[in-house]
mmCIF file of C-alpha atoms in Angstrom:
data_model
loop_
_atom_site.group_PDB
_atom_site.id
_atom_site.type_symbol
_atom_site.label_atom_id
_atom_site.label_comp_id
_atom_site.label_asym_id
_atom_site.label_seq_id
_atom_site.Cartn_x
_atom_site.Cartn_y
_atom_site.Cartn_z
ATOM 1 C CA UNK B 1 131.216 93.087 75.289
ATOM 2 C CA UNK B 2 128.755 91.059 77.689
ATOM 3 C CA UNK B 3 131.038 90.305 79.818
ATOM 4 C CA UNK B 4 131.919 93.720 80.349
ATOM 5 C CA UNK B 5 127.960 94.583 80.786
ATOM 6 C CA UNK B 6 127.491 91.885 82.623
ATOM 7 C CA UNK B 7 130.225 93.523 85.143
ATOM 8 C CA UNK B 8 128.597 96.523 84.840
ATOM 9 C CA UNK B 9 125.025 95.736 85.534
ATOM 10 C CA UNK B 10 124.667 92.632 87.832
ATOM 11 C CA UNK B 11 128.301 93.018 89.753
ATOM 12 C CA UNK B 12 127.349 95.718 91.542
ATOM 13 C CA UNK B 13 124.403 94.545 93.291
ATOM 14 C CA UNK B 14 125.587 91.110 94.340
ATOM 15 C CA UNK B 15 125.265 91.681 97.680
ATOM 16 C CA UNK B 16 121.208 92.959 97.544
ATOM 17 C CA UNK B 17 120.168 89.842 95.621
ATOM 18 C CA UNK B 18 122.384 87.705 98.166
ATOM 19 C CA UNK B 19 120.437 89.937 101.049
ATOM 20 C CA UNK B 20 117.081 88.860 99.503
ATOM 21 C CA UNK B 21 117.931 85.560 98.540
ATOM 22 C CA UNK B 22 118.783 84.786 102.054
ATOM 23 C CA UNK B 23 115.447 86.775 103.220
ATOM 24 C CA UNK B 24 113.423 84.495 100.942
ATOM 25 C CA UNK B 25 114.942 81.200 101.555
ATOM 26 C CA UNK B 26 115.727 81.378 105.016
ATOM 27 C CA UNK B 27 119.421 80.652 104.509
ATOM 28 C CA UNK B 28 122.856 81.703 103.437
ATOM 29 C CA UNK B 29 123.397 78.245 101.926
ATOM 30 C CA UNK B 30 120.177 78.124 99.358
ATOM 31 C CA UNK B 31 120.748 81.403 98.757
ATOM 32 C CA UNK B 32 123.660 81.099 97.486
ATOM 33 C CA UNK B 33 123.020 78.412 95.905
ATOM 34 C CA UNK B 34 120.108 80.754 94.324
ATOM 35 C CA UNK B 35 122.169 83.791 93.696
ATOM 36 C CA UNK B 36 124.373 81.134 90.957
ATOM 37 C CA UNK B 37 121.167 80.265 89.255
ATOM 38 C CA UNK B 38 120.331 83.844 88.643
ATOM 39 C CA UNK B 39 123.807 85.179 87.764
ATOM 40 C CA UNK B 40 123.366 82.333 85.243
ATOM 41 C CA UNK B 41 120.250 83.746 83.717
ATOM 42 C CA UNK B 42 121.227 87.470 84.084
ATOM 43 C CA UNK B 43 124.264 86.254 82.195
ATOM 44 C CA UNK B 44 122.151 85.002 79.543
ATOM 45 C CA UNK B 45 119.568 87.431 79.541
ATOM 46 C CA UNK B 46 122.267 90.718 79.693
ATOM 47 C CA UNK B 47 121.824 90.869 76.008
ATOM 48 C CA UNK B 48 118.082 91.619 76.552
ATOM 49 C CA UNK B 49 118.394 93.940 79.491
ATOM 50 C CA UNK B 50 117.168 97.514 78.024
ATOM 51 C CA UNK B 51 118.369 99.653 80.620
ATOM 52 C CA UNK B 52 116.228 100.827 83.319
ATOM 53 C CA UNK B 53 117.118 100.381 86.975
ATOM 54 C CA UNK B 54 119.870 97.426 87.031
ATOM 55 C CA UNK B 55 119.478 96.712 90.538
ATOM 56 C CA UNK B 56 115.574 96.058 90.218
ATOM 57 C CA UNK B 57 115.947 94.335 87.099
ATOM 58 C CA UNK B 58 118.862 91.855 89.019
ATOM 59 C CA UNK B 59 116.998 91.218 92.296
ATOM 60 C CA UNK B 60 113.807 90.288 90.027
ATOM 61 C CA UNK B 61 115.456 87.672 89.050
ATOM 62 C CA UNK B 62 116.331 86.899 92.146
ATOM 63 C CA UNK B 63 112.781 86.339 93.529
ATOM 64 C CA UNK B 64 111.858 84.406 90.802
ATOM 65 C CA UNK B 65 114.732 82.365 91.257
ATOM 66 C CA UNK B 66 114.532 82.096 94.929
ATOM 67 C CA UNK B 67 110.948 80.501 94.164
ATOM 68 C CA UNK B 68 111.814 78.533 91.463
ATOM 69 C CA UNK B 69 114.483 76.933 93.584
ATOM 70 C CA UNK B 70 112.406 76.178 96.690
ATOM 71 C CA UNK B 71 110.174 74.925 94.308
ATOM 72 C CA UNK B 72 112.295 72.267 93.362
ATOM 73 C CA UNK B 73 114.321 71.774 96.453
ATOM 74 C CA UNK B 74 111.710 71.996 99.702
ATOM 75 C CA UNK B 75 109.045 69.805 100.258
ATOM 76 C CA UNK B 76 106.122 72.274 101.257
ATOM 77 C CA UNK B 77 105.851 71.363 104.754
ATOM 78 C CA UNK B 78 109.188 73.061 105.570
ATOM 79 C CA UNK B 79 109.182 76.495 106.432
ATOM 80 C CA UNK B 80 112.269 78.301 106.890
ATOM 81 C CA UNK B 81 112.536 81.263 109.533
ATOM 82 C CA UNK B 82 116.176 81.604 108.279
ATOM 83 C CA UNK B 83 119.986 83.465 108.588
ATOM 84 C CA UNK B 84 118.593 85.992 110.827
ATOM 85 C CA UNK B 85 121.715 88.050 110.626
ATOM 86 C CA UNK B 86 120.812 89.826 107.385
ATOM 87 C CA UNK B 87 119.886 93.469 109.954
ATOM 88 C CA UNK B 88 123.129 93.440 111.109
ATOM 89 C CA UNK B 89 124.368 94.577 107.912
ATOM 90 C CA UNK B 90 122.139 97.159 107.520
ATOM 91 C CA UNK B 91 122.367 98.530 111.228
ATOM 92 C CA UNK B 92 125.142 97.368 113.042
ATOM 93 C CA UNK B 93 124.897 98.212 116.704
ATOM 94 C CA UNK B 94 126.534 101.258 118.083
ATOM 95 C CA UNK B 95 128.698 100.260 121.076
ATOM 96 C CA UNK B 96 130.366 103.570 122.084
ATOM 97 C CA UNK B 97 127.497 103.692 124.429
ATOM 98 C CA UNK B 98 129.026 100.726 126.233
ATOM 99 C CA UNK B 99 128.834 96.916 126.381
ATOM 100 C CA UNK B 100 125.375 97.019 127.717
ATOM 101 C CA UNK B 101 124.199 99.042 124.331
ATOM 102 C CA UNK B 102 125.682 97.132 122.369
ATOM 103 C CA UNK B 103 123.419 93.619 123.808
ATOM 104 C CA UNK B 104 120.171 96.332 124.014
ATOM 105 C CA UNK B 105 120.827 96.796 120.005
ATOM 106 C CA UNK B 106 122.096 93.349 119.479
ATOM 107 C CA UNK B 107 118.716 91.712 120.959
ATOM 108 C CA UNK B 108 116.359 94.198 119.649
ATOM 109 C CA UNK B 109 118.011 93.314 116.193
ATOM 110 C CA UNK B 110 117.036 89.658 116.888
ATOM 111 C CA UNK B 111 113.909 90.575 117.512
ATOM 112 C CA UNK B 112 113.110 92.407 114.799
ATOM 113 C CA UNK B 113 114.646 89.824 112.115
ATOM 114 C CA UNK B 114 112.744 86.920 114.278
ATOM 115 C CA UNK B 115 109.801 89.387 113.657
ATOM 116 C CA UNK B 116 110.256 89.861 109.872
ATOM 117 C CA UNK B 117 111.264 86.043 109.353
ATOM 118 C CA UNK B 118 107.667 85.400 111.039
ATOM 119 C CA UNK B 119 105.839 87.620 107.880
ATOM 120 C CA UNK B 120 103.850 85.631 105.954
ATOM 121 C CA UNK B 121 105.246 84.947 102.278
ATOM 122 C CA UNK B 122 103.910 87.905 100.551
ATOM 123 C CA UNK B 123 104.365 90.486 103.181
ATOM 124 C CA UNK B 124 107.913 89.736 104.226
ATOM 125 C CA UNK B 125 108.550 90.249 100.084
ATOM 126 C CA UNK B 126 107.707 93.468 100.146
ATOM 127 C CA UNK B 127 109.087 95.020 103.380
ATOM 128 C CA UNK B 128 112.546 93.548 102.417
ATOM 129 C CA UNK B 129 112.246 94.492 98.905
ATOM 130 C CA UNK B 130 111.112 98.467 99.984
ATOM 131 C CA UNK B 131 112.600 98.771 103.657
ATOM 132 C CA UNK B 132 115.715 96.237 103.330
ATOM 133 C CA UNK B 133 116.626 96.935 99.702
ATOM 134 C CA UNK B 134 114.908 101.031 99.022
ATOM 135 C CA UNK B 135 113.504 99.436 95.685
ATOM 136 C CA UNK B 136 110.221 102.184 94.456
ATOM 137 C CA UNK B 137 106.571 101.224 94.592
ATOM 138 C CA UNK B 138 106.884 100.907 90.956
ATOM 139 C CA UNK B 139 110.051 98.796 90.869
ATOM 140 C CA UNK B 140 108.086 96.389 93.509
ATOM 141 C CA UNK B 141 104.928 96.974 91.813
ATOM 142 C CA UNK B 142 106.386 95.587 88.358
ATOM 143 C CA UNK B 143 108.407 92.676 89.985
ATOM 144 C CA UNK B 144 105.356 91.235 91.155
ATOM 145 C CA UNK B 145 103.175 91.896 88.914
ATOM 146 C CA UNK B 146 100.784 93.296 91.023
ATOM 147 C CA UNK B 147 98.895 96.993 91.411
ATOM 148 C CA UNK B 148 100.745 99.811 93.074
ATOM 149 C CA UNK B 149 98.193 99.915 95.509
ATOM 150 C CA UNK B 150 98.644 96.536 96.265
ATOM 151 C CA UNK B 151 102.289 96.993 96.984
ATOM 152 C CA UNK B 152 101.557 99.886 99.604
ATOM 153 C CA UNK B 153 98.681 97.777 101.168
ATOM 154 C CA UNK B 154 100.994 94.923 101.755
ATOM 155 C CA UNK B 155 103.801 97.305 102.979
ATOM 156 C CA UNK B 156 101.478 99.222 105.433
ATOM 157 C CA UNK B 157 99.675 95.618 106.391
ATOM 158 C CA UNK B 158 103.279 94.390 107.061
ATOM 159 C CA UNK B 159 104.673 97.034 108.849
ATOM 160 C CA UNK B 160 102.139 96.752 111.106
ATOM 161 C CA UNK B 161 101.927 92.955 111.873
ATOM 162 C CA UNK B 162 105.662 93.593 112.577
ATOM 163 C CA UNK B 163 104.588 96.190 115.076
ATOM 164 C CA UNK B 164 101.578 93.990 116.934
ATOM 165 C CA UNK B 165 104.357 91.411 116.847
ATOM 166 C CA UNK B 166 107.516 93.360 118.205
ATOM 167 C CA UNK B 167 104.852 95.276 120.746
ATOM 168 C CA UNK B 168 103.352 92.028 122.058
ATOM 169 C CA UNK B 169 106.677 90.595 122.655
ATOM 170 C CA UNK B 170 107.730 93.574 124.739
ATOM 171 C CA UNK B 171 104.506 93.119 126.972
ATOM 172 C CA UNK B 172 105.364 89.817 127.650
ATOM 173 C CA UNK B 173 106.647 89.461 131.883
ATOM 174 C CA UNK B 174 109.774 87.875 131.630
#
């Protein structure tokens, strides 16, 4: 009967907590490497799970997994800017416009995930958990333990350090 719960809740959504796993470590390897740890304690937590929004529930675990595991694993000099292709799954570019397009969109992607990689800590959490993943205020709001309000600050503050930073680049001569 787990098992089958298990299946039903945490299967599912595999891919978002791989997604934010690799946004918070910086890489496909550590996150996966993350995404077994939590799988483990979803599996023994599944019991506890009271129903709710599975996917939140999942990719909470997730975060504090991802943290727990960079804890233990990075010294705190390293910083990770990360597997930058994370965008491409969520907006592939369109090349019926041509082969020029298609490297417009490609490098514009790279920007933007070099931009978002660049977020500090707490900011980069929340646009990937609200513009990467769709999760609610609320849903963010209780995964972090912080205020609503504080959720929608951080979203607004790093929406627009993303901006400053994708703008600035774009003034740039080349």
């Amino acid at each position: 009967m787990l098992a089958a719960r298990f299946a039903e809740v945490v299967l599912p959504h595999l891919s978002d907590a791989l997604s934010l796993a690799r946004w918070l470590t910086g890489n496909a390897a550590d996150a996966e490497d993350v995404v077994q740890e939590a799988c483990l304690k979803a599996h023994a937590g599944i019991a506890g799970f009271a129903g709710g929004n599975p996917r939140a529930w999942l990719l909470a675990i997730v975060r504090n997994a991802s943290y727990t595991w960079m804890a233990r694993n990075r010294p705190r000099a390293v910083v990770a800017v990360g597997d930058l292709a994370d965008l491409d799954d969520v907006s592939p570019p369109d090349s019926s416009d041509g082969p020029e397009a298609a490297l417009i969109a490609k490098a514009n992607s790279a920007a933007i995930e070099a931009a978002i990689a660049r977020l500090p800590d707490a900011f980069r959490e929340t646009l990937v958990l609200r513009d990467i993943n769709g999760l609610s205020y609320r849903e963010i709001a209780t995964m972090l333990g912080v205020p609503q309000g504080t959720v929608m600050s951080r979203l607004a503050r790093a929406r627009s350090l993303l901006m400053t930073d994708i703008g600035g680049r774009h003034d740039e001569p080349a």
